[in-house]
Amino acid sequence: MIALADCNTFFASVERVFHAGLKGRPVCVLSSNDGNIVAMTAEAKALGLKRGDPFFKVKEIIEKNNVAVFSGNLVLYAAMSKRVQSIMRRTVERTECYSIDEQFLYLDGYEKHYDLVELMRGMIKQIALWTDIPVSVGIAKTKTLAKVASKFAKQYKGYGGVCMIDTDDKRRKALSLFELADIWGIGPRTFAKLTRLGVTTPLQLADKSEEWVKRHFHRPCYQTWLELNGFPCIDTSEILRRQTITTSRSFGKMISSKDELKASVASFAASCCSTLRADDSAAMSVSVFACSNRFREDLPQYWNIATQRLPVPSADTLEITAEAMKLVDKIYRPGIMFKKSGVILSDIVPGCFHHILFDYVEKREERVMLSQTIDKINHKYGLRSVGLAVAGDQNEQWKTKKEHLTPNYLTDIDQILTVQI
DNA sequence: TCTGGGGTCCTAGGACCC
DNA sequence: TCTGGGGTCCTAGGACCC
């Protein structure tokens, strides 16, 4: 059996941990730039708020109902996620992190010595005690069914946080009650096609013949069909090294000058490179993209991307930023109001430092050490204490708007929580 | 005024090879 | 009248996920 442990409304729950008095009060967490709602508590959902709603469009509902609003702080959430994960690893030997708020737990063998449901309930209690984060667990034969079970665990209080699908009757009942569009792996396109073919519940899909599924769909949907019938085939364990690293942001205000666009891209390049080095990797390909504001129909629209291959895999901020600046020269257009830019590193290989016989960069080894020193300084004294001048300073127009930001309580000694007695 | 960010996998089709 | 067969690699785009 496999379990999916899922933190309930994770980002909102983390904010609740650090803000006394939010229990029972609706809480919303916003995306970058305070743009859209990305997470919210059940109380907020009950007000009719939906994931993805633009903040400015629902401001009235939020103010009227005294909803607590926070700018998303991924650094804080990632630190809390690590704590939750470590408690899960204390409970179950083989675990697999699937996302910031979800973990698969392999329970094979545990059924000999434990009641699986009680084992998971104990883990949930421990997590609540040590972190105050609420967690739901679904247990089943496959990952797709475990996901279904976890949704039931979340939905019905009677399960005590843990729902197990361990018989065929339970499987069929669960699949007959579950929304087809909410099945893991069924996106809007596949859902529409299934509906056209007369399939409206997960059970109807599961009961179709293998031949029927293969005739109408490609592999992803076929795999979902197998999983719904209890045959595990989705492997999420292979993602060891990232294949791409992206940093991109929408700007707080639109910009039109090349220097400002370069400043944003240089800052994103530096961020990509430090991620690269933290993974002990190097990239062979740099891409830069920039675009206008797609919601402003009154302005000329523009989108472009340019890519440069590097002769040697590199994790050197100086080199990659220099390439990125040349790419900005290629895609910049005067007169365009830019709303967003980004840097994508791809063709990622293991190891920070690579060497070729006829290198055009002198003292490459020292350059790598320089970058690593920058990482150390920034780690010790705070993000972007040291960086390239071309990336500009903190207060420029393109910087993201974050008006409701919670401090980095768990990762920055200067921002640690203060308690007044 | 204000509309997110970061990923993976699969497939078809083109280019190229012998 | 007749116009090969069997591959690989790369890329763009689609679909999906949190």
Short mmCIF file of C-alpha atoms (C1' of nucleotides) in Angstrom, two decimals:
data_model
loop_
_atom_site.label_atom_id
_atom_site.label_comp_id
_atom_site.label_asym_id
_atom_site.label_seq_id
_atom_site.Cartn_x
_atom_site.Cartn_y
_atom_site.Cartn_z
CA MET A 1 0.00 0.00 0.00
CA ILE A 2 1.02 3.58 -0.59
CA ALA A 3 -0.01 6.69 1.30
CA LEU A 4 -0.29 10.27 0.16
CA ALA A 5 0.16 12.77 2.98
CA ASP A 6 -1.14 16.18 2.00
CA CYS A 7 -0.93 19.36 4.10
CA ASN A 8 -4.32 21.05 4.28
CA THR A 9 -4.35 24.51 2.65
CA PHE A 10 -0.63 24.52 3.28
CA PHE A 11 0.40 28.15 2.70
CA ALA A 12 -2.56 29.46 4.67
CA SER A 13 -1.87 26.98 7.46
CA VAL A 14 1.75 28.17 7.74
CA GLU A 15 0.58 31.77 8.10
CA ARG A 16 -1.78 30.65 10.83
CA VAL A 17 1.07 29.06 12.76
CA PHE A 18 2.81 32.43 13.07
CA HIS A 19 -0.20 34.67 13.55
CA ALA A 20 -2.06 34.09 16.76
CA GLY A 21 -5.79 34.60 16.58
CA LEU A 22 -6.32 33.39 13.02
CA LYS A 23 -7.92 30.07 14.00
CA GLY A 24 -11.43 30.04 12.57
CA ARG A 25 -10.81 33.26 10.66
CA PRO A 26 -10.65 33.18 6.84
CA VAL A 27 -7.09 33.40 5.51
CA CYS A 28 -5.86 34.00 1.94
CA VAL A 29 -2.35 33.80 0.52
CA LEU A 30 -1.51 35.72 -2.65
CA SER A 31 0.78 34.91 -5.57
CA SER A 32 3.83 36.94 -6.47
CA ASN A 33 3.11 40.63 -7.03
CA ASP A 34 0.04 40.19 -4.83
CA GLY A 35 -1.70 39.16 -8.04
CA ASN A 36 -4.00 36.21 -7.41
CA ILE A 37 -5.22 34.04 -4.58
CA VAL A 38 -3.15 30.84 -4.51
CA ALA A 39 -4.21 29.31 -1.20
CA MET A 40 -6.96 29.84 1.31
CA THR A 41 -8.60 28.23 4.29
CA ALA A 42 -12.02 26.57 4.29
CA GLU A 43 -13.52 29.71 5.87
CA ALA A 44 -12.31 31.77 2.91
CA LYS A 45 -13.65 29.23 0.41
CA ALA A 46 -17.01 29.45 2.13
CA LEU A 47 -17.14 33.15 1.23
CA GLY A 48 -17.08 32.22 -2.45
CA LEU A 49 -13.41 33.02 -3.02
CA LYS A 50 -11.67 30.79 -5.53
CA ARG A 51 -8.11 29.80 -6.19
CA GLY A 52 -6.84 31.98 -9.03
CA ASP A 53 -9.12 34.94 -8.36
CA PRO A 54 -7.30 38.24 -9.07
CA PHE A 55 -6.86 39.96 -5.71
CA PHE A 56 -8.08 43.38 -6.86
CA LYS A 57 -11.34 41.88 -8.11
CA VAL A 58 -12.26 40.32 -4.77
CA LYS A 59 -10.88 43.04 -2.50
CA GLU A 60 -14.36 44.08 -1.47
CA ILE A 61 -15.35 40.59 -0.26
CA ILE A 62 -12.05 40.36 1.58
CA GLU A 63 -12.41 43.67 3.38
CA LYS A 64 -16.05 43.16 4.22
CA ASN A 65 -15.44 39.75 5.78
CA ASN A 66 -12.26 40.59 7.65
CA VAL A 67 -10.21 38.06 5.68
CA ALA A 68 -6.53 37.93 6.69
CA VAL A 69 -4.38 38.44 3.59
CA PHE A 70 -0.72 37.50 3.10
CA SER A 71 1.78 37.89 0.26
CA GLY A 72 3.17 34.46 -0.54
CA ASN A 73 6.48 33.81 1.21
CA LEU A 74 7.90 30.69 -0.42
CA VAL A 75 11.08 30.78 1.67
CA LEU A 76 9.03 30.47 4.84
CA TYR A 77 6.77 27.75 3.39
CA ALA A 78 9.73 25.71 2.12
CA ALA A 79 11.34 25.80 5.57
CA MET A 80 8.12 24.62 7.19
CA SER A 81 7.70 21.93 4.53
CA LYS A 82 11.11 20.52 5.46
CA ARG A 83 10.06 20.20 9.09
CA VAL A 84 6.86 18.38 8.17
CA GLN A 85 8.73 16.07 5.79
CA SER A 86 11.28 15.16 8.43
CA ILE A 87 8.54 14.00 10.80
CA MET A 88 7.09 11.83 8.03
CA ARG A 89 10.50 10.29 7.47
CA ARG A 90 10.72 9.42 11.16
CA THR A 91 7.51 7.43 10.75
CA VAL A 92 8.05 5.69 7.40
CA GLU A 93 11.38 4.61 5.99
CA ARG A 94 10.76 5.12 2.29
CA THR A 95 9.18 8.44 1.39
CA GLU A 96 9.08 10.53 -1.72
CA CYS A 97 8.60 14.28 -1.79
CA TYR A 98 6.11 15.06 -4.54
CA SER A 99 5.49 18.77 -3.98
CA ILE A 100 5.98 21.40 -1.29
CA ASP A 101 2.90 20.10 0.54
CA GLU A 102 2.63 16.44 -0.53
CA GLN A 103 4.64 13.36 0.25
CA PHE A 104 4.20 9.74 -0.83
CA LEU A 105 4.91 7.15 1.86
CA TYR A 106 5.61 3.52 0.92
CA LEU A 107 3.87 1.33 3.46
CA ASP A 108 4.81 -2.12 2.11
CA GLY A 109 5.59 -4.39 5.04
CA TYR A 110 4.19 -2.08 7.70
CA GLU A 111 0.83 -3.87 7.63
CA LYS A 112 2.49 -6.86 9.34
CA HIS A 113 3.20 -4.88 12.51
CA TYR A 114 0.87 -1.91 12.41
CA ASP A 115 -2.67 -0.92 11.76
CA LEU A 116 -1.92 1.38 8.83
CA VAL A 117 -4.69 3.84 9.64
CA GLU A 118 -3.55 4.14 13.26
CA LEU A 119 0.08 4.51 12.17
CA MET A 120 -0.87 7.44 9.96
CA ARG A 121 -3.10 8.99 12.61
CA GLY A 122 -0.17 8.90 15.02
CA MET A 123 2.00 10.66 12.46
CA ILE A 124 -0.62 13.36 11.90
CA LYS A 125 -0.81 13.96 15.66
CA GLN A 126 2.95 14.26 15.89
CA ILE A 127 3.03 16.76 13.02
CA ALA A 128 0.25 18.79 14.64
CA LEU A 129 2.09 18.78 17.96
CA TRP A 130 5.47 19.81 16.59
CA THR A 131 4.50 22.13 13.71
CA ASP A 132 0.79 22.93 14.06
CA ILE A 133 0.27 22.03 10.38
CA PRO A 134 -2.89 19.98 9.65
CA VAL A 135 -2.32 16.98 7.39
CA SER A 136 -4.65 14.52 5.60
CA VAL A 137 -3.59 11.05 4.51
CA GLY A 138 -5.01 8.76 1.84
CA ILE A 139 -3.97 5.09 1.64
CA ALA A 140 -4.52 2.82 -1.35
CA LYS A 141 -2.82 0.45 -3.77
CA THR A 142 -1.83 3.15 -6.27
CA LYS A 143 -0.82 6.79 -6.14
CA THR A 144 -3.89 7.93 -8.07
CA LEU A 145 -6.21 6.10 -5.68
CA ALA A 146 -4.24 7.37 -2.65
CA LYS A 147 -4.88 10.89 -3.91
CA VAL A 148 -8.59 10.17 -4.14
CA ALA A 149 -8.53 8.77 -0.61
CA SER A 150 -6.71 11.82 0.76
CA LYS A 151 -9.41 14.11 -0.63
CA PHE A 152 -12.06 12.06 1.20
CA ALA A 153 -9.95 12.22 4.36
CA LYS A 154 -9.89 15.98 4.06
CA GLN A 155 -13.58 16.28 3.25
CA TYR A 156 -15.11 14.11 5.98
CA LYS A 157 -14.16 14.73 9.62
CA GLY A 158 -15.23 11.18 10.53
CA TYR A 159 -12.10 9.70 9.00
CA GLY A 160 -9.92 11.31 11.66
CA GLY A 161 -7.57 12.58 8.96
CA VAL A 162 -6.92 9.18 7.35
CA CYS A 163 -8.94 7.41 4.65
CA MET A 164 -7.96 3.99 3.34
CA ILE A 165 -9.23 2.35 0.16
CA ASP A 166 -8.32 -1.29 0.78
CA THR A 167 -11.12 -3.31 -0.79
CA ASP A 168 -12.62 -3.40 -4.25
CA ASP A 169 -16.00 -2.34 -2.88
CA LYS A 170 -14.48 0.77 -1.31
CA ARG A 171 -12.60 1.51 -4.51
CA ARG A 172 -15.76 1.31 -6.61
CA LYS A 173 -17.76 3.38 -4.16
CA ALA A 174 -15.06 6.05 -3.94
CA LEU A 175 -14.73 6.25 -7.72
CA SER A 176 -18.48 6.51 -8.20
CA LEU A 177 -18.65 9.50 -5.84
CA PHE A 178 -15.52 11.36 -6.95
CA GLU A 179 -15.47 14.17 -9.51
CA LEU A 180 -13.89 12.97 -12.75
CA ALA A 181 -12.22 16.35 -13.35
CA ASP A 182 -10.49 16.11 -9.96
CA ILE A 183 -8.72 12.85 -10.75
CA TRP A 184 -4.94 13.24 -10.80
CA GLY A 185 -3.85 13.25 -14.45
CA ILE A 186 -7.22 14.23 -15.94
CA GLY A 187 -6.84 17.82 -17.12
CA PRO A 188 -9.48 20.01 -18.79
CA ARG A 189 -8.76 18.59 -22.27
CA THR A 190 -9.02 14.95 -21.29
CA PHE A 191 -12.07 15.69 -19.16
CA ALA A 192 -13.82 17.33 -22.13
CA LYS A 193 -13.01 14.39 -24.39
CA LEU A 194 -14.19 11.85 -21.82
CA THR A 195 -17.43 13.77 -21.39
CA ARG A 196 -17.96 13.75 -25.17
CA LEU A 197 -17.47 9.98 -25.11
CA GLY A 198 -20.13 9.65 -22.42
CA VAL A 199 -17.83 9.02 -19.45
CA THR A 200 -18.84 11.18 -16.49
CA THR A 201 -17.49 9.45 -13.37
CA PRO A 202 -14.10 7.93 -12.56
CA LEU A 203 -15.80 4.56 -12.09
CA GLN A 204 -17.15 4.62 -15.65
CA LEU A 205 -13.61 5.30 -16.90
CA ALA A 206 -12.15 2.50 -14.77
CA ASP A 207 -14.79 0.07 -16.08
CA LYS A 208 -14.00 0.75 -19.76
CA SER A 209 -12.01 -1.96 -21.53
CA GLU A 210 -8.27 -1.63 -22.01
CA GLU A 211 -8.83 -1.72 -25.74
CA TRP A 212 -11.31 1.20 -25.56
CA VAL A 213 -8.91 3.38 -23.56
CA LYS A 214 -5.98 2.65 -25.87
CA ARG A 215 -8.10 3.40 -28.94
CA HIS A 216 -9.22 6.83 -27.74
CA PHE A 217 -6.29 8.08 -25.63
CA HIS A 218 -2.53 8.22 -25.38
CA ARG A 219 -0.31 6.88 -22.67
CA PRO A 220 -1.00 9.33 -19.83
CA CYS A 221 -4.72 8.56 -19.71
CA TYR A 222 -4.05 4.84 -20.12
CA GLN A 223 -1.80 4.99 -17.07
CA THR A 224 -4.52 6.75 -15.11
CA TRP A 225 -6.94 3.99 -16.16
CA LEU A 226 -4.53 1.32 -14.88
CA GLU A 227 -4.04 3.16 -11.59
CA LEU A 228 -7.79 3.58 -11.07
CA ASN A 229 -8.06 -0.19 -11.40
CA GLY A 230 -5.42 -0.77 -8.77
CA PHE A 231 -2.37 -1.41 -10.97
CA PRO A 232 0.46 0.91 -9.93
CA CYS A 233 2.34 2.38 -12.89
CA ILE A 234 3.04 6.04 -12.18
CA ASP A 235 6.62 6.49 -11.12
CA THR A 236 7.45 9.86 -9.62
CA SER A 237 10.71 8.81 -8.03
CA GLU A 238 13.08 9.45 -10.90
CA ILE A 239 13.28 13.22 -10.63
CA LEU A 240 16.73 13.48 -9.05
CA ARG A 241 18.24 16.41 -10.87
CA ARG A 242 16.25 19.31 -12.26
CA GLN A 243 16.25 19.55 -16.04
CA THR A 244 15.58 23.28 -16.18
CA ILE A 245 15.87 26.15 -13.74
CA THR A 246 13.66 29.17 -14.31
CA THR A 247 13.41 32.49 -12.54
CA SER A 248 10.80 34.91 -13.82
CA ARG A 249 8.64 37.63 -12.35
CA SER A 250 5.89 40.00 -13.30
CA PHE A 251 6.95 43.55 -12.52
CA GLY A 252 5.32 45.76 -9.93
CA LYS A 253 5.15 48.46 -12.61
CA MET A 254 5.64 48.15 -16.35
CA ILE A 255 9.01 49.23 -17.70
CA SER A 256 10.17 50.35 -21.14
CA SER A 257 13.90 51.08 -20.90
CA LYS A 258 16.53 48.55 -21.87
CA ASP A 259 18.56 49.23 -18.73
CA GLU A 260 15.65 48.34 -16.47
CA LEU A 261 14.92 45.20 -18.47
CA LYS A 262 18.59 44.27 -18.17
CA ALA A 263 18.53 44.88 -14.42
CA SER A 264 15.59 42.51 -14.01
CA VAL A 265 17.17 39.82 -16.20
CA ALA A 266 20.54 40.14 -14.44
CA SER A 267 18.84 39.69 -11.10
CA PHE A 268 16.97 36.59 -12.31
CA ALA A 269 20.15 35.17 -13.85
CA ALA A 270 21.92 35.50 -10.50
CA SER A 271 19.07 33.70 -8.80
CA CYS A 272 19.12 30.85 -11.37
CA CYS A 273 22.88 30.50 -10.99
CA SER A 274 22.82 30.21 -7.23
CA THR A 275 20.14 27.51 -7.50
CA LEU A 276 22.36 25.78 -10.04
CA ARG A 277 25.35 25.84 -7.70
CA ALA A 278 23.28 24.74 -4.73
CA ASP A 279 22.39 21.64 -6.80
CA ASP A 280 26.07 21.22 -7.73
CA SER A 281 25.15 21.48 -11.40
CA ALA A 282 26.04 23.50 -14.47
CA ALA A 283 23.96 24.58 -17.48
CA MET A 284 24.79 24.46 -21.16
CA SER A 285 22.02 26.67 -22.40
CA VAL A 286 20.72 30.12 -21.39
CA SER A 287 17.39 31.58 -22.51
CA VAL A 288 15.91 34.99 -21.82
CA PHE A 289 12.30 35.95 -22.43
CA ALA A 290 10.32 39.15 -21.98
CA CYS A 291 6.74 40.14 -22.65
CA SER A 292 4.21 42.94 -22.44
CA ASN A 293 1.07 43.00 -20.28
CA ARG A 294 -1.43 40.66 -21.91
CA PHE A 295 -4.34 42.29 -20.04
CA ARG A 296 -3.68 45.72 -21.53
CA GLU A 297 -5.41 45.49 -24.89
CA ASP A 298 -4.82 49.20 -25.43
CA LEU A 299 -1.04 48.67 -25.61
CA PRO A 300 1.02 46.94 -28.30
CA GLN A 301 1.59 43.28 -27.40
CA TYR A 302 4.96 41.59 -27.56
CA TRP A 303 6.52 38.27 -26.56
CA ASN A 304 9.96 37.00 -27.44
CA ILE A 305 12.59 34.55 -26.31
CA ALA A 306 16.22 34.07 -27.31
CA THR A 307 18.61 31.26 -26.46
CA GLN A 308 22.37 30.91 -26.39
CA ARG A 309 24.28 27.68 -26.05
CA LEU A 310 27.42 27.80 -23.96
CA PRO A 311 30.63 26.13 -25.17
CA VAL A 312 31.25 24.72 -21.68
CA PRO A 313 28.66 23.88 -19.01
CA SER A 314 28.77 26.79 -16.59
CA ALA A 315 27.46 27.84 -13.19
CA ASP A 316 29.35 31.12 -13.24
CA THR A 317 27.14 34.12 -12.53
CA LEU A 318 29.47 36.49 -14.40
CA GLU A 319 29.52 34.41 -17.56
CA ILE A 320 25.83 33.54 -17.60
CA THR A 321 24.77 37.11 -16.83
CA ALA A 322 26.98 38.41 -19.65
CA GLU A 323 25.30 35.98 -22.09
CA ALA A 324 21.87 36.95 -20.76
CA MET A 325 22.63 40.66 -21.35
CA LYS A 326 23.45 39.92 -25.02
CA LEU A 327 20.14 38.07 -25.30
CA VAL A 328 18.30 41.10 -23.91
CA ASP A 329 19.89 43.18 -26.70
CA LYS A 330 18.34 40.72 -29.16
CA ILE A 331 14.79 40.71 -27.83
CA TYR A 332 14.44 44.28 -26.52
CA ARG A 333 12.08 46.50 -28.54
CA PRO A 334 11.80 50.24 -27.87
CA GLY A 335 8.27 51.45 -27.24
CA ILE A 336 7.08 48.21 -25.66
CA MET A 337 5.85 48.38 -22.07
CA PHE A 338 7.32 45.24 -20.53
CA LYS A 339 5.44 43.51 -17.72
CA LYS A 340 7.48 40.38 -17.21
CA SER A 341 10.84 38.84 -17.97
CA GLY A 342 12.61 35.63 -17.10
CA VAL A 343 15.73 33.51 -17.39
CA ILE A 344 15.69 29.78 -18.19
CA LEU A 345 18.73 27.57 -17.77
CA SER A 346 18.57 24.19 -19.49
CA ASP A 347 20.75 21.27 -20.57
CA ILE A 348 21.79 20.88 -16.98
CA VAL A 349 24.66 18.52 -16.15
CA PRO A 350 26.09 17.36 -12.82
CA GLY A 351 29.04 19.27 -11.33
CA CYS A 352 29.69 23.01 -11.03
CA PHE A 353 33.04 23.08 -12.73
CA HIS A 354 33.79 21.87 -16.24
CA HIS A 355 36.88 22.18 -18.32
CA ILE A 356 37.80 22.07 -21.98
CA LEU A 357 41.16 22.38 -23.63
CA PHE A 358 40.54 25.55 -25.61
CA ASP A 359 38.50 27.59 -23.18
CA TYR A 360 37.77 31.24 -23.87
CA VAL A 361 37.25 32.05 -20.18
CA GLU A 362 40.53 32.42 -18.33
CA LYS A 363 40.94 31.00 -14.84
CA ARG A 364 37.55 29.32 -14.93
CA GLU A 365 38.25 27.53 -11.70
CA GLU A 366 38.79 30.81 -9.86
CA ARG A 367 35.60 32.21 -11.35
CA VAL A 368 33.64 29.29 -9.95
CA MET A 369 35.21 29.92 -6.56
CA LEU A 370 34.25 33.58 -6.79
CA SER A 371 30.61 32.63 -7.40
CA GLN A 372 30.66 30.21 -4.51
CA THR A 373 32.06 32.93 -2.27
CA ILE A 374 29.21 35.22 -3.30
CA ASP A 375 26.79 32.42 -2.33
CA LYS A 376 28.40 32.10 1.10
CA ILE A 377 28.25 35.84 1.77
CA ASN A 378 24.63 36.02 0.70
CA HIS A 379 23.78 33.00 2.79
CA LYS A 380 25.38 34.57 5.85
CA TYR A 381 24.26 38.18 5.47
CA GLY A 382 20.98 37.78 3.61
CA LEU A 383 19.91 37.32 0.01
CA ARG A 384 21.59 39.73 -2.44
CA SER A 385 23.96 41.33 0.03
CA VAL A 386 26.47 41.01 -2.80
CA GLY A 387 25.66 40.91 -6.49
CA LEU A 388 26.45 42.40 -9.88
CA ALA A 389 25.89 46.14 -10.28
CA VAL A 390 23.95 45.58 -13.50
CA ALA A 391 21.17 43.96 -11.45
CA GLY A 392 20.50 47.33 -9.81
CA ASP A 393 19.26 47.99 -6.29
CA GLN A 394 16.29 46.83 -4.29
CA ASN A 395 13.87 49.67 -4.91
CA GLU A 396 13.44 49.73 -8.64
CA GLN A 397 10.13 49.88 -10.43
CA TRP A 398 10.24 46.33 -11.74
CA LYS A 399 10.49 44.86 -8.26
CA THR A 400 7.59 42.73 -7.21
CA LYS A 401 4.83 44.11 -5.08
CA LYS A 402 4.53 42.42 -1.67
CA GLU A 403 2.42 44.47 0.64
CA HIS A 404 1.41 41.78 3.12
CA LEU A 405 4.63 39.86 3.61
CA THR A 406 5.25 37.66 6.62
CA PRO A 407 8.90 37.73 7.80
CA ASN A 408 11.24 34.77 7.24
CA TYR A 409 10.77 33.51 10.78
CA LEU A 410 12.50 30.19 10.19
CA THR A 411 15.49 31.10 8.04
CA ASP A 412 16.70 34.58 8.99
CA ILE A 413 18.01 35.33 12.47
CA ASP A 414 17.12 39.01 12.08
CA GLN A 415 13.50 38.16 11.32
CA ILE A 416 12.92 35.62 14.04
CA LEU A 417 9.56 35.70 15.79
CA THR A 418 9.29 38.02 18.78
CA VAL A 419 6.97 37.05 21.60
CA GLN A 420 5.78 39.65 24.04
CA ILE A 421 4.77 38.47 27.48
"C1'" DT B 1 -4.27 50.90 -10.84
"C1'" DC B 2 -4.01 45.98 -9.76
"C1'" DT B 3 -4.37 39.54 -13.31
"C1'" DG B 4 1.65 34.08 -10.44
"C1'" DG B 5 5.73 30.93 -10.83
"C1'" DG B 6 8.08 26.60 -11.66
"C1'" DG B 7 8.12 22.27 -13.27
"C1'" DT B 8 7.54 17.28 -16.07
"C1'" DC B 9 6.27 14.08 -19.74
"C1'" DC B 10 4.58 12.72 -24.26
"C1'" DT B 11 4.04 12.99 -29.25
"C1'" DA B 12 4.47 14.27 -33.99
"C1'" DG B 13 7.18 15.77 -37.45
"C1'" DG B 14 11.40 17.37 -39.58
"C1'" DA B 15 16.28 16.67 -40.44
"C1'" DC B 16 19.60 13.62 -40.99
"C1'" DC B 17 22.07 9.11 -41.41
"C1'" DC B 18 23.35 4.62 -43.81
"C1'" DT C 1 4.63 0.76 -65.06
"C1'" DC C 2 8.16 1.30 -61.85
"C1'" DT C 3 10.29 5.84 -57.30
"C1'" DG C 4 13.49 1.89 -50.37
"C1'" DG C 5 13.69 0.84 -45.64
"C1'" DG C 6 15.03 1.49 -41.16
"C1'" DG C 7 16.82 4.13 -37.93
"C1'" DT C 8 18.18 8.30 -34.48
"C1'" DC C 9 18.07 12.86 -32.74
"C1'" DC C 10 16.08 17.25 -31.98
"C1'" DT C 11 12.41 20.53 -31.31
"C1'" DA C 12 7.98 22.62 -30.72
"C1'" DG C 13 3.76 22.28 -28.87
"C1'" DG C 14 0.26 20.11 -26.06
"C1'" DA C 15 -1.22 18.49 -21.67
"C1'" DC C 16 -0.76 18.15 -17.05
"C1'" DC C 17 0.85 19.02 -12.19
"C1'" DC C 18 1.39 21.91 -7.64
#
